[in-house]
Amino acid sequence: MQDRAGIPRAARVVVKIGSSSLTARDGRLNLPRLYSLVEVLADRRDAGQEVVLVSSGAIAAGIAPLGLPVRPQDLATAQATASVGQGILMARYTEAFAEHGRRVGQVLLTAEDLIRRQHYRNAQRALERLLALGVVPIVNENDTVATDEIRFGDNDRLAALVAHLVRADVLVLLTDVDGLYDGPPSRPGTRRVPEVRGPEDLENIEVTGRGTAIGTGGMVTKLEAASIATSAGVPVVLTAADNAAQALAGEPVGTWFAPTGRRKSTRRLWLAHAARTNGRLVLDDGAVHAITHGKRSLLAAGIVDVEGDFEPGDPVELATTGGVVMARGIVGHSAAEVAQMRGKTTAELRLEDGSRHPRAVVHRDDLVIVRRY
């Protein structure tokens, strides 16, 4: 899909709405907004379009019932608030969709679930089956059991990963502003950016990262989500929640982000954009060239320095000696092991441990290039 005109004909769409768009000033759920969104989505479903809704709001929904003055800052209270609020949020969605003869299904995920092979397949199978049964899946992050997952902008990234997971034709991000602006929307003279065709269109855009008191994200996380989705071939529309109907009708509201890449494995997509790295491996020029141009695995001989504390299976950055991060990968050894191995050839390692085929530090199947160098 190369332009908005294709949105009404899309077979499958993912729509994400944030906490700030679902919450009234008193901290309670904005039920008129929720019911309005459900009406739009039910209409699209009646028109034959499959819809997946990624909805924030569990923590926001639990604030008022627990008598909290503001969004909790400590993890334990945030988890408890999400536990109370998630049930309230789903009850409201169930009631609203039922008025249109539609059933909903709750799917709680974290971004990390989408790289573990079995978890990924389970999530994909569940979502596909729900859609086949005519159910509207409502996806949220599993805040109740999250540790560091309750963090800045997770549901934006999660929505992009879900759009890729279900092979959606378009991702619609609904927020509390009506699109991307070339500066703070409150500043006189700023203008809405109607279309973004590539990273070069964002070079002169002034973006702030802070979200609202209720929501956790900001425009930065929306742009991150757009980058994740478009790099995997999924176009994105970013607009205000009140513009949901117009956006899904293909009208020129908000900002359209054109696809910039092809579909790729969800594992690689997560690794490139959403994974939190636990360390960095600094490589010599030969290793950098072998990885970026030769599609080779990273061997110990090309490593000149090891930074951070990581274990086998952790994501790490791969950088040049000048500090440029040009790839990310899943490491096969601990930081301590890599520190002992670095700079040694395969033959030297074979003599040391007796292994006929010493494992690569990062296998090429677990590598993704983030910058050509």
CSV table of C-alpha atoms in Angstrom, one decimal:
chain,number,residue,atom,x,y,z
A,1,MET,CA,0.0,0.0,0.0
A,2,GLN,CA,1.7,3.2,-1.2
A,3,ASP,CA,-1.0,5.8,-0.3
A,4,ARG,CA,-4.1,6.4,1.8
A,5,ALA,CA,-6.5,5.5,-0.9
A,6,GLY,CA,-5.9,1.8,-0.2
A,7,ILE,CA,-6.8,1.9,3.5
A,8,PRO,CA,-10.6,1.3,3.0
A,9,ARG,CA,-9.8,-1.8,1.0
A,10,ALA,CA,-7.2,-3.2,3.5
A,11,ALA,CA,-8.0,-6.7,4.6
A,12,ARG,CA,-6.5,-6.2,8.0
A,13,VAL,CA,-5.7,-3.2,10.1
A,14,VAL,CA,-4.1,-2.6,13.5
A,15,VAL,CA,-5.3,0.4,15.5
A,16,LYS,CA,-3.5,1.6,18.6
A,17,ILE,CA,-5.0,4.1,21.1
A,18,GLY,CA,-3.1,5.6,24.0
A,19,SER,CA,-4.0,6.2,27.6
A,20,SER,CA,-4.2,10.0,27.2
A,21,SER,CA,-6.9,9.6,24.5
A,22,LEU,CA,-9.0,7.2,26.7
A,23,THR,CA,-8.8,9.2,29.9
A,24,ALA,CA,-10.9,12.1,31.1
A,25,ARG,CA,-9.5,15.0,33.1
A,26,ASP,CA,-10.7,13.4,36.4
A,27,GLY,CA,-8.5,10.4,35.7
A,28,ARG,CA,-11.4,8.1,34.8
A,29,LEU,CA,-12.0,6.3,31.5
A,30,ASN,CA,-13.4,8.6,28.9
A,31,LEU,CA,-16.4,6.4,28.0
A,32,PRO,CA,-17.8,8.6,25.2
A,33,ARG,CA,-14.4,8.5,23.5
A,34,LEU,CA,-14.2,4.7,24.0
A,35,TYR,CA,-17.7,4.1,22.7
A,36,SER,CA,-17.0,6.4,19.7
A,37,LEU,CA,-13.9,4.4,18.8
A,38,VAL,CA,-15.7,1.1,19.1
A,39,GLU,CA,-18.4,2.3,16.8
A,40,VAL,CA,-15.8,3.2,14.1
A,41,LEU,CA,-14.1,-0.2,14.5
A,42,ALA,CA,-17.3,-2.1,14.5
A,43,ASP,CA,-18.3,-0.4,11.2
A,44,ARG,CA,-15.0,-1.4,9.7
A,45,ARG,CA,-15.5,-5.0,10.9
A,46,ASP,CA,-19.0,-5.0,9.4
A,47,ALA,CA,-17.5,-3.8,6.1
A,48,GLY,CA,-15.4,-7.0,6.1
A,49,GLN,CA,-12.1,-5.5,7.4
A,50,GLU,CA,-10.3,-7.5,10.2
A,51,VAL,CA,-9.4,-5.2,13.1
A,52,VAL,CA,-6.8,-5.7,15.9
A,53,LEU,CA,-7.0,-3.0,18.6
A,54,VAL,CA,-3.9,-2.3,20.7
A,55,SER,CA,-5.2,-0.4,23.7
A,56,SER,CA,-3.4,1.3,26.5
A,57,GLY,CA,-5.3,2.4,29.5
A,58,ALA,CA,-5.1,-0.4,32.1
A,59,ILE,CA,-3.1,1.7,34.6
A,60,ALA,CA,-5.2,4.8,33.8
A,61,ALA,CA,-8.4,2.9,34.3
A,62,GLY,CA,-7.2,1.8,37.8
A,63,ILE,CA,-6.2,5.2,39.1
A,64,ALA,CA,-9.6,6.5,40.1
A,65,PRO,CA,-11.0,3.3,41.6
A,66,LEU,CA,-7.9,3.0,43.8
A,67,GLY,CA,-8.2,6.7,44.8
A,68,LEU,CA,-4.8,7.6,43.5
A,69,PRO,CA,-4.2,11.3,42.7
A,70,VAL,CA,-1.8,10.6,39.8
A,71,ARG,CA,-0.3,7.8,37.8
A,72,PRO,CA,1.9,5.7,40.1
A,73,GLN,CA,5.6,6.0,39.7
A,74,ASP,CA,6.8,2.9,41.7
A,75,LEU,CA,6.6,-0.5,40.0
A,76,ALA,CA,4.6,-2.3,42.6
A,77,THR,CA,1.8,0.3,42.7
A,78,ALA,CA,1.8,0.5,38.9
A,79,GLN,CA,1.4,-3.3,38.7
A,80,ALA,CA,-1.4,-3.3,41.2
A,81,THR,CA,-3.2,-0.4,39.4
A,82,ALA,CA,-2.9,-2.2,36.1
A,83,SER,CA,-4.4,-5.4,37.7
A,84,VAL,CA,-7.5,-3.4,38.8
A,85,GLY,CA,-7.7,-1.3,35.7
A,86,GLN,CA,-7.3,-4.1,33.1
A,87,GLY,CA,-10.5,-5.7,34.1
A,88,ILE,CA,-12.4,-2.4,34.0
A,89,LEU,CA,-11.0,-1.6,30.6
A,90,MET,CA,-12.0,-5.0,29.1
A,91,ALA,CA,-15.4,-4.8,30.7
A,92,ARG,CA,-16.1,-1.5,28.9
A,93,TYR,CA,-14.8,-2.8,25.6
A,94,THR,CA,-16.9,-5.9,25.9
A,95,GLU,CA,-20.0,-3.9,26.6
A,96,ALA,CA,-19.3,-1.4,23.8
A,97,PHE,CA,-18.6,-4.0,21.1
A,98,ALA,CA,-21.6,-6.1,22.3
A,99,GLU,CA,-23.9,-3.2,21.3
A,100,HIS,CA,-22.7,-3.8,17.7
A,101,GLY,CA,-23.0,-7.6,17.9
A,102,ARG,CA,-19.3,-8.1,18.2
A,103,ARG,CA,-17.2,-10.2,20.6
A,104,VAL,CA,-13.8,-9.2,21.9
A,105,GLY,CA,-10.8,-11.3,23.1
A,106,GLN,CA,-8.1,-10.1,25.5
A,107,VAL,CA,-4.5,-10.7,24.5
A,108,LEU,CA,-1.8,-9.5,27.0
A,109,LEU,CA,1.8,-9.4,25.6
A,110,THR,CA,5.1,-7.8,26.2
A,111,ALA,CA,7.5,-6.9,23.4
A,112,GLU,CA,9.9,-9.6,24.7
A,113,ASP,CA,7.3,-12.2,24.0
A,114,LEU,CA,7.6,-11.6,20.3
A,115,ILE,CA,11.2,-12.9,20.0
A,116,ARG,CA,10.9,-16.1,21.9
A,117,ARG,CA,10.1,-18.6,19.2
A,118,GLN,CA,7.4,-20.5,21.1
A,119,HIS,CA,5.8,-17.4,22.6
A,120,TYR,CA,5.8,-15.7,19.1
A,121,ARG,CA,4.1,-18.7,17.5
A,122,ASN,CA,1.5,-19.0,20.3
A,123,ALA,CA,0.7,-15.3,20.0
A,124,GLN,CA,0.4,-15.4,16.2
A,125,ARG,CA,-1.8,-18.6,16.4
A,126,ALA,CA,-4.1,-17.1,19.0
A,127,LEU,CA,-4.5,-13.8,17.1
A,128,GLU,CA,-5.1,-15.5,13.8
A,129,ARG,CA,-7.7,-17.8,15.3
A,130,LEU,CA,-9.5,-14.9,17.0
A,131,LEU,CA,-9.7,-13.1,13.7
A,132,ALA,CA,-11.0,-16.2,11.9
A,133,LEU,CA,-13.8,-16.5,14.5
A,134,GLY,CA,-14.8,-12.9,13.9
A,135,VAL,CA,-13.5,-11.7,17.3
A,136,VAL,CA,-11.9,-8.3,17.7
A,137,PRO,CA,-8.6,-9.0,19.6
A,138,ILE,CA,-7.7,-6.3,22.1
A,139,VAL,CA,-4.0,-6.3,22.8
A,140,ASN,CA,-2.3,-4.6,25.8
A,141,GLU,CA,1.0,-4.9,27.4
A,142,ASN,CA,1.0,-7.3,30.4
A,143,ASP,CA,1.7,-4.5,32.9
A,144,THR,CA,0.6,-6.5,35.9
A,145,VAL,CA,3.6,-8.9,35.7
A,146,ALA,CA,6.0,-6.6,33.8
A,147,THR,CA,9.3,-5.6,35.3
A,148,ASP,CA,11.1,-3.0,33.2
A,149,GLU,CA,8.3,-3.3,30.6
A,150,ILE,CA,6.3,-0.5,32.2
A,151,ARG,CA,8.3,2.1,30.5
A,152,PHE,CA,8.3,5.0,28.1
A,153,GLY,CA,6.2,4.3,25.0
A,154,ASP,CA,6.0,0.5,25.1
A,155,ASN,CA,2.5,0.1,23.5
A,156,ASP,CA,3.6,2.2,20.5
A,157,ARG,CA,6.4,-0.2,19.8
A,158,LEU,CA,4.2,-3.2,20.7
A,159,ALA,CA,1.6,-2.0,18.2
A,160,ALA,CA,4.2,-1.9,15.4
A,161,LEU,CA,5.4,-5.4,16.3
A,162,VAL,CA,1.8,-6.7,16.4
A,163,ALA,CA,1.1,-5.1,13.0
A,164,HIS,CA,4.0,-7.1,11.6
A,165,LEU,CA,3.0,-10.2,13.6
A,166,VAL,CA,-0.5,-10.4,12.1
A,167,ARG,CA,0.7,-9.1,8.6
A,168,ALA,CA,-1.5,-6.1,8.8
A,169,ASP,CA,-1.9,-3.9,5.8
A,170,VAL,CA,-1.8,-0.6,7.8
A,171,LEU,CA,-1.2,0.6,11.3
A,172,VAL,CA,-3.2,3.5,12.7
A,173,LEU,CA,-1.7,5.3,15.7
A,174,LEU,CA,-4.4,7.3,17.6
A,175,THR,CA,-3.1,9.9,20.0
A,176,ASP,CA,-4.1,13.3,21.5
A,177,VAL,CA,-2.7,15.4,18.6
A,178,ASP,CA,-3.9,15.4,15.0
A,179,GLY,CA,-0.6,14.5,13.5
A,180,LEU,CA,3.1,15.2,13.3
A,181,TYR,CA,4.1,18.9,13.4
A,182,ASP,CA,7.4,20.5,12.4
A,183,GLY,CA,7.6,21.9,15.9
A,184,PRO,CA,5.6,22.0,19.2
A,185,PRO,CA,2.0,22.2,18.1
A,186,SER,CA,1.3,25.0,20.6
A,187,ARG,CA,3.9,27.2,19.0
A,188,PRO,CA,2.5,29.8,16.5
A,189,GLY,CA,3.4,29.1,13.0
A,190,THR,CA,4.1,25.3,13.3
A,191,ARG,CA,2.5,23.2,10.6
A,192,ARG,CA,1.3,19.7,10.4
A,193,VAL,CA,3.4,17.3,8.3
A,194,PRO,CA,0.9,15.5,6.0
A,195,GLU,CA,3.3,12.9,4.6
A,196,VAL,CA,6.6,11.3,5.5
A,197,ARG,CA,8.3,9.2,2.7
A,198,GLY,CA,11.5,8.5,4.5
A,199,PRO,CA,14.0,9.5,7.3
A,200,GLU,CA,15.1,12.5,5.3
A,201,ASP,CA,11.6,14.0,5.7
A,202,LEU,CA,12.2,14.1,9.5
A,203,GLU,CA,15.6,15.9,9.5
A,204,ASN,CA,14.2,19.4,10.3
A,205,ILE,CA,11.4,18.2,12.5
A,206,GLU,CA,11.6,19.4,16.2
A,207,VAL,CA,10.1,16.6,18.4
A,208,THR,CA,9.7,16.5,22.1
A,209,GLY,CA,9.8,13.2,24.0
A,210,ARG,CA,7.6,13.8,27.0
A,211,GLY,CA,4.1,12.4,27.2
A,212,THR,CA,1.2,13.4,29.3
A,213,ALA,CA,0.6,12.8,33.1
A,214,ILE,CA,-1.6,9.8,32.2
A,215,GLY,CA,0.1,8.4,29.1
A,216,THR,CA,3.7,7.2,29.1
A,217,GLY,CA,4.6,8.0,25.5
A,218,GLY,CA,5.2,11.1,23.4
A,219,MET,CA,5.8,11.9,19.8
A,220,VAL,CA,9.3,10.3,19.9
A,221,THR,CA,7.7,6.9,20.6
A,222,LYS,CA,5.2,7.4,17.9
A,223,LEU,CA,8.0,8.0,15.4
A,224,GLU,CA,9.9,5.0,16.7
A,225,ALA,CA,6.8,2.9,16.1
A,226,ALA,CA,6.3,4.3,12.7
A,227,SER,CA,10.0,3.5,11.9
A,228,ILE,CA,9.6,-0.1,13.0
A,229,ALA,CA,6.4,-0.6,11.0
A,230,THR,CA,7.4,1.2,7.8
A,231,SER,CA,10.8,-0.5,7.7
A,232,ALA,CA,8.9,-3.8,7.7
A,233,GLY,CA,6.6,-2.7,4.8
A,234,VAL,CA,3.6,-1.6,6.9
A,235,PRO,CA,2.4,2.0,6.3
A,236,VAL,CA,1.3,4.1,9.3
A,237,VAL,CA,-1.2,6.8,9.8
A,238,LEU,CA,-0.7,9.0,12.9
A,239,THR,CA,-3.6,11.2,14.0
A,240,ALA,CA,-6.0,12.2,16.8
A,241,ALA,CA,-8.4,9.7,18.2
A,242,ASP,CA,-11.3,11.8,17.1
A,243,ASN,CA,-10.1,11.3,13.5
A,244,ALA,CA,-10.3,7.5,13.6
A,245,ALA,CA,-13.2,7.2,11.1
A,246,GLN,CA,-11.6,9.6,8.6
A,247,ALA,CA,-8.2,7.9,8.9
A,248,LEU,CA,-9.7,4.4,8.2
A,249,ALA,CA,-11.7,5.9,5.3
A,250,GLY,CA,-8.4,7.0,3.7
A,251,GLU,CA,-9.1,10.7,4.2
A,252,PRO,CA,-6.1,13.2,4.4
A,253,VAL,CA,-6.0,13.5,8.2
A,254,GLY,CA,-2.9,13.3,10.4
A,255,THR,CA,0.4,12.2,9.0
A,256,TRP,CA,0.9,9.3,6.5
A,257,PHE,CA,4.2,7.4,6.8
A,258,ALA,CA,4.9,5.4,3.6
A,259,PRO,CA,6.5,2.0,3.8
A,260,THR,CA,10.3,2.1,3.4
A,261,GLY,CA,11.3,-1.6,3.6
A,262,ARG,CA,10.2,-5.1,3.0
A,263,ARG,CA,8.6,-7.6,5.4
A,264,LYS,CA,11.2,-9.3,7.6
A,265,SER,CA,11.2,-11.8,10.4
A,266,THR,CA,9.7,-10.5,13.6
A,267,ARG,CA,12.8,-11.6,15.5
A,268,ARG,CA,15.0,-9.4,13.3
A,269,LEU,CA,12.5,-6.5,13.5
A,270,TRP,CA,12.5,-6.7,17.3
A,271,LEU,CA,16.3,-6.9,17.4
A,272,ALA,CA,16.7,-3.9,15.2
A,273,HIS,CA,14.2,-1.6,16.8
A,274,ALA,CA,12.8,-2.7,20.1
A,275,ALA,CA,15.3,-4.8,22.0
A,276,ARG,CA,17.1,-3.4,25.0
A,277,THR,CA,20.8,-4.2,24.6
A,278,ASN,CA,22.8,-5.4,27.5
A,279,GLY,CA,26.3,-4.6,26.3
A,280,ARG,CA,28.5,-3.7,23.3
A,281,LEU,CA,31.2,-5.4,21.3
A,282,VAL,CA,33.7,-3.2,19.6
A,283,LEU,CA,35.0,-4.6,16.3
A,284,ASP,CA,38.0,-4.1,14.1
A,285,ASP,CA,37.6,-2.9,10.6
A,286,GLY,CA,37.8,-6.4,9.1
A,287,ALA,CA,35.0,-7.7,11.3
A,288,VAL,CA,32.9,-4.7,10.5
A,289,HIS,CA,33.3,-5.3,6.8
A,290,ALA,CA,32.7,-9.0,7.1
A,291,ILE,CA,29.4,-8.4,8.9
A,292,THR,CA,28.0,-5.5,6.9
A,293,HIS,CA,29.1,-6.6,3.5
A,294,GLY,CA,30.0,-10.2,3.7
A,295,LYS,CA,27.0,-11.4,5.8
A,296,ARG,CA,29.3,-13.3,8.0
A,297,SER,CA,29.0,-14.4,11.7
A,298,LEU,CA,31.0,-12.5,14.3
A,299,LEU,CA,34.0,-14.4,15.3
A,300,ALA,CA,36.1,-13.7,18.4
A,301,ALA,CA,39.2,-12.7,16.3
A,302,GLY,CA,37.5,-9.5,15.2
A,303,ILE,CA,36.5,-8.3,18.7
A,304,VAL,CA,38.8,-5.6,20.2
A,305,ASP,CA,36.8,-4.6,23.3
A,306,VAL,CA,33.8,-5.8,25.4
A,307,GLU,CA,31.5,-3.5,27.3
A,308,GLY,CA,28.7,-4.3,29.7
A,309,ASP,CA,27.5,-7.4,31.5
A,310,PHE,CA,25.6,-9.9,29.4
A,311,GLU,CA,24.7,-13.5,29.3
A,312,PRO,CA,24.2,-15.9,26.4
A,313,GLY,CA,21.0,-15.1,24.6
A,314,ASP,CA,21.2,-11.3,25.4
A,315,PRO,CA,20.9,-8.6,22.7
A,316,VAL,CA,24.2,-6.6,22.3
A,317,GLU,CA,25.3,-3.8,20.1
A,318,LEU,CA,28.1,-4.2,17.5
A,319,ALA,CA,30.2,-1.1,17.1
A,320,THR,CA,33.2,0.2,15.2
A,321,THR,CA,36.3,1.5,17.1
A,322,GLY,CA,34.9,5.0,16.4
A,323,GLY,CA,31.8,4.2,18.4
A,324,VAL,CA,29.3,3.8,15.5
A,325,VAL,CA,26.7,1.1,16.2
A,326,MET,CA,26.3,-0.7,12.9
A,327,ALA,CA,24.6,-3.9,14.0
A,328,ARG,CA,22.8,-5.7,16.8
A,329,GLY,CA,22.9,-9.3,17.6
A,330,ILE,CA,22.0,-12.1,20.0
A,331,VAL,CA,25.3,-13.1,21.7
A,332,GLY,CA,26.2,-16.7,22.2
A,333,HIS,CA,28.6,-16.3,25.2
A,334,SER,CA,28.7,-14.3,28.4
A,335,ALA,CA,30.6,-11.1,28.7
A,336,ALA,CA,33.3,-12.8,30.7
A,337,GLU,CA,33.7,-15.6,28.1
A,338,VAL,CA,33.9,-13.1,25.2
A,339,ALA,CA,36.5,-11.0,27.1
A,340,GLN,CA,38.7,-14.1,27.3
A,341,MET,CA,38.0,-15.1,23.7
A,342,ARG,CA,38.4,-11.7,22.0
A,343,GLY,CA,41.2,-11.3,19.4
A,344,LYS,CA,41.8,-15.1,19.2
A,345,THR,CA,41.4,-17.0,16.0
A,346,THR,CA,39.2,-20.1,15.6
A,347,ALA,CA,42.3,-22.2,15.5
A,348,GLU,CA,43.6,-20.8,18.8
A,349,LEU,CA,40.3,-21.3,20.5
A,350,ARG,CA,40.1,-24.9,19.2
A,351,LEU,CA,43.5,-25.6,20.8
A,352,GLU,CA,42.4,-24.0,24.1
A,353,ASP,CA,39.1,-25.9,24.6
A,354,GLY,CA,39.4,-28.9,22.3
A,355,SER,CA,36.2,-28.0,20.4
A,356,ARG,CA,36.3,-28.9,16.7
A,357,HIS,CA,33.9,-26.1,15.8
A,358,PRO,CA,34.0,-23.2,18.4
A,359,ARG,CA,30.7,-21.3,18.4
A,360,ALA,CA,30.5,-17.9,16.8
A,361,VAL,CA,30.2,-15.0,19.2
A,362,VAL,CA,27.2,-13.9,17.3
A,363,HIS,CA,25.8,-16.1,14.5
A,364,ARG,CA,24.8,-14.4,11.3
A,365,ASP,CA,21.2,-15.7,11.7
A,366,ASP,CA,21.0,-13.7,14.9
A,367,LEU,CA,22.4,-10.5,13.4
A,368,VAL,CA,20.7,-7.4,12.0
A,369,ILE,CA,22.4,-4.5,10.3
A,370,VAL,CA,21.2,-1.1,11.6
A,371,ARG,CA,23.7,1.0,9.7
A,372,ARG,CA,25.9,0.3,6.7
A,373,TYR,CA,29.5,1.3,7.3
